[in-house]
Amino acid sequence: FVCTQKELLPCQSLPKNLLFQLLGLSIATLSTVTHYGLHFTLFSNISLESNSYRVIHHAAFYFGICLSMTLILAALLSSAAMVRESQCLTAMGFFCFALAFCGLIPAACWRHTHSTEVEDSMMDVYDLVYEEVRRNASSFRRHELTAIHEAFLCCGKHSPFGDTANVERKTCPSGQVRDAGQDCLREIQDFLKKHMDFVFTLLGITIGFTVYGMILTSFLWFSIHFSSNLERKGKYNLR
């Protein structure tokens, strides 16, 4: 479509709102993959009530979904506000961006102050399952340990409690040789570090775009309020 001079501001701002919607969809996708991904669901199902991993796992999913819905709603409200030149819709869009910002800052602080909590909780779960299998306490635990080894393509760990060859022979993937196998604790740590680095990068980008959205909606509100749009001056005739 062709934008007239009167429609210049909405047409220029639509790509920006599309970026917010794509960002919201990206966060929702990442949250869904994290919650339902094989690597994470294994530990969530195995972890005990005393372990904090299950709580973190569910909290991260709900936070990501709520954040993505807030960003998408803010983008839609901003688009409607620019088209209709509504102060009410603009204020609602600003409130959504501010709400997202107020949620992102504590999340970033938590990520910085509890950088190893998720990693430690996952390793605690693996240690628990591994030691129970080593003591032949549960055949069901042996099945869980085998599933972890297959998911992370690793084989056992270096244990200070004696020979572990019997455990690894029963639970490692077929064709996995002990000498060529990878320490599972190291594999879990590397996998989680890459995932958390990606999450933290997306978190930083979201904070930047959220601040940008708050600034844009503020200028739009004042522009509509004083009837002096920054992108246009004078009167326009519809042709």
CSV table of C-alpha atoms in Angstrom, one decimal:
chain,number,residue,atom,x,y,z
A,1,PHE,CA,0.0,0.0,0.0
A,2,VAL,CA,1.0,3.6,-0.5
A,3,CYS,CA,1.3,5.9,2.5
A,4,THR,CA,0.0,9.5,2.2
A,5,GLN,CA,1.6,12.3,4.1
A,6,LYS,CA,-1.1,12.1,6.7
A,7,GLU,CA,-0.4,8.5,7.3
A,8,LEU,CA,3.4,8.9,7.4
A,9,LEU,CA,3.9,8.3,11.1
A,10,PRO,CA,1.8,5.1,11.4
A,11,CYS,CA,3.4,3.6,8.3
A,12,GLN,CA,6.9,4.3,9.5
A,13,SER,CA,6.1,2.9,12.9
A,14,LEU,CA,4.6,-0.4,11.8
A,15,PRO,CA,8.0,-2.1,11.1
A,16,LYS,CA,9.1,-1.1,14.6
A,17,ASN,CA,5.9,-2.7,16.1
A,18,LEU,CA,6.5,-5.8,13.9
A,19,LEU,CA,9.9,-6.1,15.6
A,20,PHE,CA,8.3,-6.1,19.0
A,21,GLN,CA,5.9,-8.8,17.9
A,22,LEU,CA,8.7,-10.9,16.5
A,23,LEU,CA,10.7,-10.4,19.7
A,24,GLY,CA,7.7,-11.6,21.8
A,25,LEU,CA,7.3,-14.6,19.6
A,26,SER,CA,11.0,-15.4,19.9
A,27,ILE,CA,10.7,-15.3,23.7
A,28,ALA,CA,7.6,-17.5,23.7
A,29,THR,CA,9.4,-20.0,21.4
A,30,LEU,CA,12.5,-20.1,23.6
A,31,SER,CA,10.3,-20.6,26.7
A,32,THR,CA,8.4,-23.4,25.1
A,33,VAL,CA,11.6,-25.1,24.0
A,34,THR,CA,13.1,-24.8,27.4
A,35,HIS,CA,10.0,-26.1,29.1
A,36,TYR,CA,9.3,-29.0,26.8
A,37,GLY,CA,12.8,-29.8,25.6
A,38,LEU,CA,14.0,-33.3,26.2
A,39,HIS,CA,17.1,-32.2,28.1
A,40,PHE,CA,15.2,-30.1,30.6
A,41,THR,CA,12.1,-32.3,31.0
A,42,LEU,CA,14.3,-35.2,32.0
A,43,PHE,CA,15.7,-33.4,35.0
A,44,SER,CA,12.3,-31.8,35.9
A,45,ASN,CA,10.7,-35.2,36.1
A,46,ILE,CA,13.5,-36.8,38.0
A,47,SER,CA,14.2,-34.0,40.5
A,48,LEU,CA,13.0,-34.3,44.1
A,49,GLU,CA,10.7,-31.9,45.9
A,50,SER,CA,13.7,-30.6,47.9
A,51,ASN,CA,15.6,-29.7,44.7
A,52,SER,CA,15.0,-26.2,43.4
A,53,TYR,CA,15.3,-27.2,39.7
A,54,ARG,CA,11.6,-28.0,39.2
A,55,VAL,CA,10.5,-24.7,40.6
A,56,ILE,CA,13.0,-22.8,38.4
A,57,HIS,CA,11.9,-24.8,35.4
A,58,HIS,CA,8.2,-23.9,35.7
A,59,ALA,CA,8.8,-20.3,36.8
A,60,ALA,CA,11.0,-19.6,33.8
A,61,PHE,CA,8.3,-21.0,31.4
A,62,TYR,CA,5.5,-18.9,32.9
A,63,PHE,CA,7.6,-15.8,33.1
A,64,GLY,CA,8.7,-16.1,29.4
A,65,ILE,CA,5.1,-16.7,28.2
A,66,CYS,CA,3.8,-13.7,30.3
A,67,LEU,CA,6.6,-11.5,29.0
A,68,SER,CA,6.0,-12.4,25.3
A,69,MET,CA,2.3,-11.8,25.7
A,70,THR,CA,3.0,-8.4,27.3
A,71,LEU,CA,5.3,-7.3,24.5
A,72,ILE,CA,2.9,-8.5,21.7
A,73,LEU,CA,0.1,-6.6,23.4
A,74,ALA,CA,2.2,-3.5,23.8
A,75,ALA,CA,3.0,-3.6,20.1
A,76,LEU,CA,-0.6,-4.1,19.1
A,77,LEU,CA,-1.8,-1.3,21.3
A,78,SER,CA,0.9,1.1,20.0
A,79,SER,CA,-0.1,0.3,16.4
A,80,ALA,CA,-3.7,0.9,17.1
A,81,ALA,CA,-2.9,4.1,19.0
A,82,MET,CA,-0.9,5.5,16.0
A,83,VAL,CA,-3.6,4.7,13.5
A,84,ARG,CA,-6.4,6.1,15.7
A,85,GLU,CA,-4.3,8.8,17.4
A,86,SER,CA,-5.7,7.7,20.7
A,87,GLN,CA,-4.1,8.9,24.0
A,88,CYS,CA,-5.8,6.1,25.9
A,89,LEU,CA,-4.3,3.4,23.7
A,90,THR,CA,-0.9,5.0,23.8
A,91,ALA,CA,-1.0,5.1,27.6
A,92,MET,CA,-1.9,1.5,27.7
A,93,GLY,CA,0.9,0.6,25.3
A,94,PHE,CA,3.4,2.5,27.5
A,95,PHE,CA,2.0,0.7,30.6
A,96,CYS,CA,2.6,-2.7,28.9
A,97,PHE,CA,6.2,-1.7,28.0
A,98,ALA,CA,6.8,-0.5,31.6
A,99,LEU,CA,5.3,-3.7,33.0
A,100,ALA,CA,7.7,-5.8,30.8
A,101,PHE,CA,10.6,-3.6,31.9
A,102,CYS,CA,9.7,-4.0,35.6
A,103,GLY,CA,9.8,-7.8,35.1
A,104,LEU,CA,13.0,-7.9,33.0
A,105,ILE,CA,15.2,-6.0,35.5
A,106,PRO,CA,14.6,-8.5,38.4
A,107,ALA,CA,15.1,-11.4,36.0
A,108,ALA,CA,18.4,-10.0,34.8
A,109,CYS,CA,19.5,-9.4,38.5
A,110,TRP,CA,18.5,-12.9,39.4
A,111,ARG,CA,20.5,-14.3,36.5
A,112,HIS,CA,23.5,-12.4,37.7
A,113,THR,CA,23.3,-13.2,41.4
A,114,HIS,CA,22.2,-16.9,40.9
A,115,SER,CA,24.3,-17.7,37.9
A,116,THR,CA,25.2,-21.2,39.1
A,117,GLU,CA,21.9,-22.2,40.9
A,118,VAL,CA,20.4,-23.9,37.8
A,119,GLU,CA,23.6,-25.7,37.0
A,120,ASP,CA,24.1,-26.9,40.5
A,121,SER,CA,20.6,-28.2,40.8
A,122,MET,CA,20.9,-30.2,37.6
A,123,MET,CA,24.2,-31.7,38.7
A,124,ASP,CA,22.7,-32.6,42.0
A,125,VAL,CA,19.9,-34.5,40.2
A,126,TYR,CA,22.4,-36.4,38.1
A,127,ASP,CA,24.6,-37.2,41.1
A,128,LEU,CA,21.5,-38.5,43.0
A,129,VAL,CA,20.4,-40.8,40.1
A,130,TYR,CA,24.0,-42.0,39.4
A,131,GLU,CA,24.7,-42.9,43.0
A,132,GLU,CA,21.4,-44.7,43.4
A,133,VAL,CA,22.2,-46.8,40.3
A,134,ARG,CA,25.7,-47.4,41.6
A,135,ARG,CA,24.3,-48.8,44.8
A,136,ASN,CA,21.7,-50.9,42.9
A,137,ALA,CA,19.0,-49.2,44.8
A,138,SER,CA,16.5,-48.9,42.0
A,139,SER,CA,16.0,-50.4,38.5
A,140,PHE,CA,13.8,-47.4,37.6
A,141,ARG,CA,16.7,-45.1,38.3
A,142,ARG,CA,18.8,-47.1,35.9
A,143,HIS,CA,16.3,-46.3,33.2
A,144,GLU,CA,16.4,-42.6,34.1
A,145,LEU,CA,20.2,-42.6,34.0
A,146,THR,CA,20.2,-44.3,30.6
A,147,ALA,CA,17.8,-41.6,29.3
A,148,ILE,CA,20.1,-38.8,30.5
A,149,HIS,CA,23.2,-40.5,28.9
A,150,GLU,CA,21.3,-40.8,25.6
A,151,ALA,CA,20.0,-37.2,25.7
A,152,PHE,CA,23.4,-35.6,26.4
A,153,LEU,CA,25.5,-38.2,24.5
A,154,CYS,CA,27.7,-38.7,27.5
A,155,CYS,CA,28.9,-41.7,29.6
A,156,GLY,CA,29.1,-41.6,33.4
A,157,LYS,CA,31.3,-39.4,35.5
A,158,HIS,CA,34.5,-39.6,37.5
A,159,SER,CA,33.3,-40.8,40.9
A,160,PRO,CA,35.5,-40.9,44.1
A,161,PHE,CA,33.5,-43.8,45.5
A,162,GLY,CA,35.1,-46.6,43.5
A,163,ASP,CA,34.8,-48.4,40.2
A,164,THR,CA,32.0,-47.2,38.1
A,165,ALA,CA,32.5,-49.3,35.0
A,166,ASN,CA,29.6,-51.6,35.9
A,167,VAL,CA,27.2,-48.6,36.0
A,168,GLU,CA,28.5,-47.1,32.7
A,169,ARG,CA,28.4,-50.5,31.0
A,170,LYS,CA,24.6,-50.8,31.8
A,171,THR,CA,23.5,-47.2,31.2
A,172,CYS,CA,25.7,-45.8,28.5
A,173,PRO,CA,24.4,-45.6,24.9
A,174,SER,CA,25.1,-48.6,22.7
A,175,GLY,CA,28.5,-48.3,21.0
A,176,GLN,CA,29.7,-45.7,23.5
A,177,VAL,CA,33.1,-46.8,24.7
A,178,ARG,CA,34.1,-45.7,28.2
A,179,ASP,CA,37.5,-44.3,27.2
A,180,ALA,CA,35.9,-42.2,24.4
A,181,GLY,CA,32.8,-41.2,26.5
A,182,GLN,CA,32.3,-37.8,27.8
A,183,ASP,CA,32.0,-36.9,31.5
A,184,CYS,CA,28.3,-36.2,31.9
A,185,LEU,CA,28.8,-33.5,34.5
A,186,ARG,CA,31.0,-31.6,32.0
A,187,GLU,CA,28.5,-32.1,29.2
A,188,ILE,CA,25.6,-30.9,31.3
A,189,GLN,CA,27.6,-27.8,32.4
A,190,ASP,CA,28.6,-27.0,28.8
A,191,PHE,CA,25.1,-27.4,27.4
A,192,LEU,CA,23.5,-25.3,30.1
A,193,LYS,CA,26.2,-22.6,29.8
A,194,LYS,CA,25.4,-22.2,26.1
A,195,HIS,CA,21.7,-22.1,26.7
A,196,MET,CA,21.9,-19.6,29.5
A,197,ASP,CA,24.2,-17.4,27.4
A,198,PHE,CA,21.6,-17.3,24.7
A,199,VAL,CA,18.9,-16.6,27.2
A,200,PHE,CA,20.9,-13.7,28.7
A,201,THR,CA,21.6,-12.3,25.3
A,202,LEU,CA,17.9,-12.3,24.4
A,203,LEU,CA,17.1,-10.8,27.8
A,204,GLY,CA,19.5,-7.9,27.1
A,205,ILE,CA,18.0,-7.3,23.7
A,206,THR,CA,14.5,-7.3,25.1
A,207,ILE,CA,15.4,-4.8,27.8
A,208,GLY,CA,16.9,-2.5,25.1
A,209,PHE,CA,13.8,-2.7,22.9
A,210,THR,CA,11.5,-2.3,25.9
A,211,VAL,CA,13.2,1.0,26.8
A,212,TYR,CA,13.0,2.0,23.2
A,213,GLY,CA,9.2,1.3,23.2
A,214,MET,CA,8.7,3.3,26.3
A,215,ILE,CA,10.4,6.3,24.7
A,216,LEU,CA,8.4,6.0,21.5
A,217,THR,CA,5.1,5.7,23.2
A,218,SER,CA,5.9,8.7,25.5
A,219,PHE,CA,6.7,10.9,22.4
A,220,LEU,CA,3.6,9.6,20.7
A,221,TRP,CA,1.4,10.5,23.7
A,222,PHE,CA,2.8,14.0,24.0
A,223,SER,CA,2.6,14.4,20.2
A,224,ILE,CA,-1.1,13.5,20.2
A,225,HIS,CA,-1.8,15.5,23.3
A,226,PHE,CA,-0.4,18.8,22.0
A,227,SER,CA,-1.6,18.1,18.4
A,228,SER,CA,1.9,18.8,17.0
A,229,ASN,CA,3.1,15.5,15.6
A,230,LEU,CA,6.9,15.4,15.1
A,231,GLU,CA,6.5,13.9,11.7
A,232,ARG,CA,4.0,16.3,10.2
A,233,LYS,CA,2.9,20.0,10.5
A,234,GLY,CA,0.1,22.0,9.0
A,235,LYS,CA,-3.1,20.7,7.6
A,236,TYR,CA,-3.6,17.8,5.2
A,237,ASN,CA,-6.3,17.1,2.7
A,238,LEU,CA,-7.6,13.7,1.9
A,239,ARG,CA,-7.3,12.9,-1.8
